[in-house]
mmCIF file of C-alpha atoms and ligand atoms in Angstrom:
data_model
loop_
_atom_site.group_PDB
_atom_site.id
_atom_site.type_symbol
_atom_site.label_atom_id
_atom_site.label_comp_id
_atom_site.label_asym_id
_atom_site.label_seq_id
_atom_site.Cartn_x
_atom_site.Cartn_y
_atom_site.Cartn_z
ATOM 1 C CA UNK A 1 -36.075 101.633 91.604
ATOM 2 C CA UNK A 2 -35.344 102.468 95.115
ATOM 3 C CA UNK A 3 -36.317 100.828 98.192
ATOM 4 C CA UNK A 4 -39.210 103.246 98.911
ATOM 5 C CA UNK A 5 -40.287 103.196 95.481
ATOM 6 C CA UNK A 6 -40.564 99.674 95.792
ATOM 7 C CA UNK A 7 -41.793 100.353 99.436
ATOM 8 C CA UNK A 8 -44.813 102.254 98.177
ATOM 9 C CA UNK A 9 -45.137 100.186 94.868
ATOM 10 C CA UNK A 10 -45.928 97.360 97.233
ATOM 11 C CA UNK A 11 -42.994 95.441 95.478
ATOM 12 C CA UNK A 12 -41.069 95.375 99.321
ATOM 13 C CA UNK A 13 -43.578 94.703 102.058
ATOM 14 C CA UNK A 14 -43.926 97.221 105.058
ATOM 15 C CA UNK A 15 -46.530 97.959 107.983
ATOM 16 C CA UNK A 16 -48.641 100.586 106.163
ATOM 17 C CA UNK A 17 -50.468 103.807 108.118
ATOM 18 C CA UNK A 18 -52.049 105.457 105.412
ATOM 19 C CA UNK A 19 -51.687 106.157 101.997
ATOM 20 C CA UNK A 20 -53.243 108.251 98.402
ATOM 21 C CA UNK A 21 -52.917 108.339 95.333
ATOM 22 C CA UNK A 22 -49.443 110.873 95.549
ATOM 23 C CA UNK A 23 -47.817 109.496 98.334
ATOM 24 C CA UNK A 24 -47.334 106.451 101.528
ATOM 25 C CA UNK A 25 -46.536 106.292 104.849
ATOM 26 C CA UNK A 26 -45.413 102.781 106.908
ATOM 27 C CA UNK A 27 -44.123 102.458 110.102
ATOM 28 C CA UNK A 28 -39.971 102.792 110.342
ATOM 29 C CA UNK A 29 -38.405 99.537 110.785
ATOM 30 C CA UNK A 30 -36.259 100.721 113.355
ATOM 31 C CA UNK A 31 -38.233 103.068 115.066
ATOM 32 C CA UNK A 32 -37.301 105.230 117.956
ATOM 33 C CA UNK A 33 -40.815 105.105 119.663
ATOM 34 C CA UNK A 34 -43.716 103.011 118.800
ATOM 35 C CA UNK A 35 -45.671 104.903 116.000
ATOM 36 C CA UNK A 36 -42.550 106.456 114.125
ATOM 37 C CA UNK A 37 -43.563 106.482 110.951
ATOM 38 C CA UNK A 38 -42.116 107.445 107.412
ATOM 39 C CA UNK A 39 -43.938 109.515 104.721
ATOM 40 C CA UNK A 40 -42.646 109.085 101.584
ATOM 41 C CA UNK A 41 -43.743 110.529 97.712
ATOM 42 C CA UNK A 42 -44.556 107.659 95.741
ATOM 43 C CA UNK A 43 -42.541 109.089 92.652
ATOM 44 C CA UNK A 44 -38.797 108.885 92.770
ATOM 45 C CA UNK A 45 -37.587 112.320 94.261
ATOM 46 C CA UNK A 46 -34.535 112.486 96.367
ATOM 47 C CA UNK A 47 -33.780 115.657 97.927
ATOM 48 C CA UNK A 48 -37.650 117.214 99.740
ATOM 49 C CA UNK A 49 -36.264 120.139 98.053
ATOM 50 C CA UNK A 50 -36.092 119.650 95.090
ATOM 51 C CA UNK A 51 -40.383 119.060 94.985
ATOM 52 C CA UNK A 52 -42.112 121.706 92.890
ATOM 53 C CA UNK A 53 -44.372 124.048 95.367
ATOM 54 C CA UNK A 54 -47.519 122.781 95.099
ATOM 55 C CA UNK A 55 -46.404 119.229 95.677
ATOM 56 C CA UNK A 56 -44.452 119.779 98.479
ATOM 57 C CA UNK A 57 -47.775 121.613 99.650
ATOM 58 C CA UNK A 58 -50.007 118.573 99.243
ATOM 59 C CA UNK A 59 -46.783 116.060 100.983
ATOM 60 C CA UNK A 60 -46.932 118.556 103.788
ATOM 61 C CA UNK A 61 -51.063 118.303 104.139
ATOM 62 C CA UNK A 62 -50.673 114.337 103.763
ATOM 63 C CA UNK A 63 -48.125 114.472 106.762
ATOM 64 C CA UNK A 64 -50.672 116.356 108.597
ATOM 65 C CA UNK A 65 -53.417 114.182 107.983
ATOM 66 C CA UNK A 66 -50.876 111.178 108.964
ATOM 67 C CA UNK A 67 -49.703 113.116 112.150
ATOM 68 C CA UNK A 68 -53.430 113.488 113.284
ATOM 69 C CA UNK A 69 -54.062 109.814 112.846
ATOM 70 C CA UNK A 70 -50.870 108.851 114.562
ATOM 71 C CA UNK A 71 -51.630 111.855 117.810
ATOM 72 C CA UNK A 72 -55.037 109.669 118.264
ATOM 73 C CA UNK A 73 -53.946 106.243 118.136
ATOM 74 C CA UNK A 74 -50.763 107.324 120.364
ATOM 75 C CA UNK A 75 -51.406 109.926 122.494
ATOM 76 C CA UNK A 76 -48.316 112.137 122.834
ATOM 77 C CA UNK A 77 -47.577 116.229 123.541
ATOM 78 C CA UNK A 78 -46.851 116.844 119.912
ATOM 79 C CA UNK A 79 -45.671 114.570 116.570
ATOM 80 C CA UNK A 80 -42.295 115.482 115.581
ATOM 81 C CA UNK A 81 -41.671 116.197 112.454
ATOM 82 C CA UNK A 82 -38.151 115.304 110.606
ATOM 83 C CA UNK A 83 -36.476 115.047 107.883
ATOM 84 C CA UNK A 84 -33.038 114.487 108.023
ATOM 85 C CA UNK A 85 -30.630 111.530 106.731
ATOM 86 C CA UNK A 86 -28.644 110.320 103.546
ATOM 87 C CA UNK A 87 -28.951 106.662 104.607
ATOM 88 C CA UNK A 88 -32.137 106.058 101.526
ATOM 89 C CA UNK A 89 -31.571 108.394 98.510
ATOM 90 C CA UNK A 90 -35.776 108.741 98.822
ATOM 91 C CA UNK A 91 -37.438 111.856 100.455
ATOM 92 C CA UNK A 92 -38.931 110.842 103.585
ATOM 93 C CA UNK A 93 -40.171 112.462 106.201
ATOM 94 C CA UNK A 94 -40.301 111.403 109.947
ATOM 95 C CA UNK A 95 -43.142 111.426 112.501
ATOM 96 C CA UNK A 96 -42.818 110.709 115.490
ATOM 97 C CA UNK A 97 -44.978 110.851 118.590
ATOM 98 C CA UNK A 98 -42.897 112.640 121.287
ATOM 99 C CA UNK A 99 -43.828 112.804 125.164
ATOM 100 C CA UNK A 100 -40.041 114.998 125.311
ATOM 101 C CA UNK A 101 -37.312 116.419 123.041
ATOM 102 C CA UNK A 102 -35.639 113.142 124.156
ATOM 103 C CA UNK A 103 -37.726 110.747 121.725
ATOM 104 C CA UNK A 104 -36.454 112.571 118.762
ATOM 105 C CA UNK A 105 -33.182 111.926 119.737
ATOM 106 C CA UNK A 106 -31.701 109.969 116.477
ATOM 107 C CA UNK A 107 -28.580 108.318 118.710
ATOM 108 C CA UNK A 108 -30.365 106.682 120.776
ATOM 109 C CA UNK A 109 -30.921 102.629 120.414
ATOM 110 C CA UNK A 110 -33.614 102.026 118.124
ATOM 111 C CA UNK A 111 -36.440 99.592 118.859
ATOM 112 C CA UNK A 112 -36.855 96.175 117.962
ATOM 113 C CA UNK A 113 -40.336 95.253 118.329
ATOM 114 C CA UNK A 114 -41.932 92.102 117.229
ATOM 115 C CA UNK A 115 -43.735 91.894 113.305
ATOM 116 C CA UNK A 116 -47.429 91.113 115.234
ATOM 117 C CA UNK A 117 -46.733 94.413 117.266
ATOM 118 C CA UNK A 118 -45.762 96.620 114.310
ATOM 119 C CA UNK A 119 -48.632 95.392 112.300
ATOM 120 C CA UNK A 120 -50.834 96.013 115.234
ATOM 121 C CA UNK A 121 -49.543 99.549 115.518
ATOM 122 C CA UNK A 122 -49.719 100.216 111.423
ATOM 123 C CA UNK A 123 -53.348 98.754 111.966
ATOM 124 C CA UNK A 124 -53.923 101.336 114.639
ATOM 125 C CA UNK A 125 -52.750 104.520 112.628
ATOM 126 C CA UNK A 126 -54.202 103.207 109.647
ATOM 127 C CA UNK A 127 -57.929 102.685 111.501
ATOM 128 C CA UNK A 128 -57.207 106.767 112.338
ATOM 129 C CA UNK A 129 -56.640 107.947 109.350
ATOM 130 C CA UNK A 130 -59.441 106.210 107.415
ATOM 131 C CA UNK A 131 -61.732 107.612 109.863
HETATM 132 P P1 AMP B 1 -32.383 108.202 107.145
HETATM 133 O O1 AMP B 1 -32.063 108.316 105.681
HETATM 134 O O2 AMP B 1 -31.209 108.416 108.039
HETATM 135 O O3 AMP B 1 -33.591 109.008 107.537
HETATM 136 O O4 AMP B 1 -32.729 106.665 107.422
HETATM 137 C C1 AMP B 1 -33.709 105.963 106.734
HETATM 138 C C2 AMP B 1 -34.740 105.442 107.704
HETATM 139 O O5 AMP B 1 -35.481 104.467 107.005
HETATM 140 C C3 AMP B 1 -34.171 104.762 108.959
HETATM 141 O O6 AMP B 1 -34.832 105.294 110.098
HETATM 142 C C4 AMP B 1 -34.469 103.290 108.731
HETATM 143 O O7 AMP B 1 -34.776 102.606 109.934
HETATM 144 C C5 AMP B 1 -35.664 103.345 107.817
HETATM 145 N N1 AMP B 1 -35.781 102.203 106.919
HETATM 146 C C6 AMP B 1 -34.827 101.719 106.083
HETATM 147 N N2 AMP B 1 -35.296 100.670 105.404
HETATM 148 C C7 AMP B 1 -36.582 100.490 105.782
HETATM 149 C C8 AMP B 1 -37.609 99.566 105.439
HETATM 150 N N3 AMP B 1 -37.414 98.611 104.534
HETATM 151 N N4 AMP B 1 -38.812 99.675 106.045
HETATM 152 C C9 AMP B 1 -39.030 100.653 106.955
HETATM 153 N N5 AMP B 1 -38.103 101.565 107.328
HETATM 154 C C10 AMP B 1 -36.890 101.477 106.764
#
């Protein structure tokens, strides 16, 4: 198993912001604003690609739902969407809440925020989307 799988299997622990039955999303680890977040499929598919059409229809509506949640609980002009990266052999898509083209900027120095903030921010999402 991969480290999302285990991720989402609840094997590895991580600050979760929403999930169903199909698919998870936690905050990134090292995230490039507060709220970046990571939605992942729950079954073990590499390459977003490579999803039959109707799933990658229902990831896309999850990642909307998730975006929503993560626009209310951190105001911001728009959430990015990306996916991009060879680092986890796991689809995942990023969201992130961008106030300019310059938060989505993937070379810039990641954050290192404490665990009570994360969970605080996970919490936060999470309260949004459940709503
Ligand atoms: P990439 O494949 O380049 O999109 O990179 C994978 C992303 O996953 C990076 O932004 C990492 O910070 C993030 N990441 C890796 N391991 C974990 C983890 N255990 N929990 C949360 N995020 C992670």
């Amino acid at each position: 198993m991969d480290i999302f799988s285990k991720i989402a299997a609840g094997e590895i622990p991580s600050y979760k912001c929403a999930e169903n039955e199909e698919f998870y999303a936690f905050l990134d680890i090292n995230p490039l604003v507060k709220g970046h977040t990571l939605v992942i499929p729950r079954r073990e598919v590499d390459y977003i690609f490579d999803m039959e059409d109707d799933e990658i229809a229902r990831y896309q509506v999850f990642a909307k739902k998730v975006a929503a949640a993560i626009k209310t609980a951190y105001p911001c002009v728009k959430v990015a969407e990306v996916v991009l990266g060879l680092e986890v052999p796991h689809a995942h898509i990023h969201l992130i809440p961008m106030q300019s083209e310059a938060d989505v900027d993937f070379r810039r120095a990641k954050l290192q925020l404490p665990q009570e903030e994360m969970q605080q921010i996970a919490d936060r999402i999470y309260a949004e989307f459940v709503k």
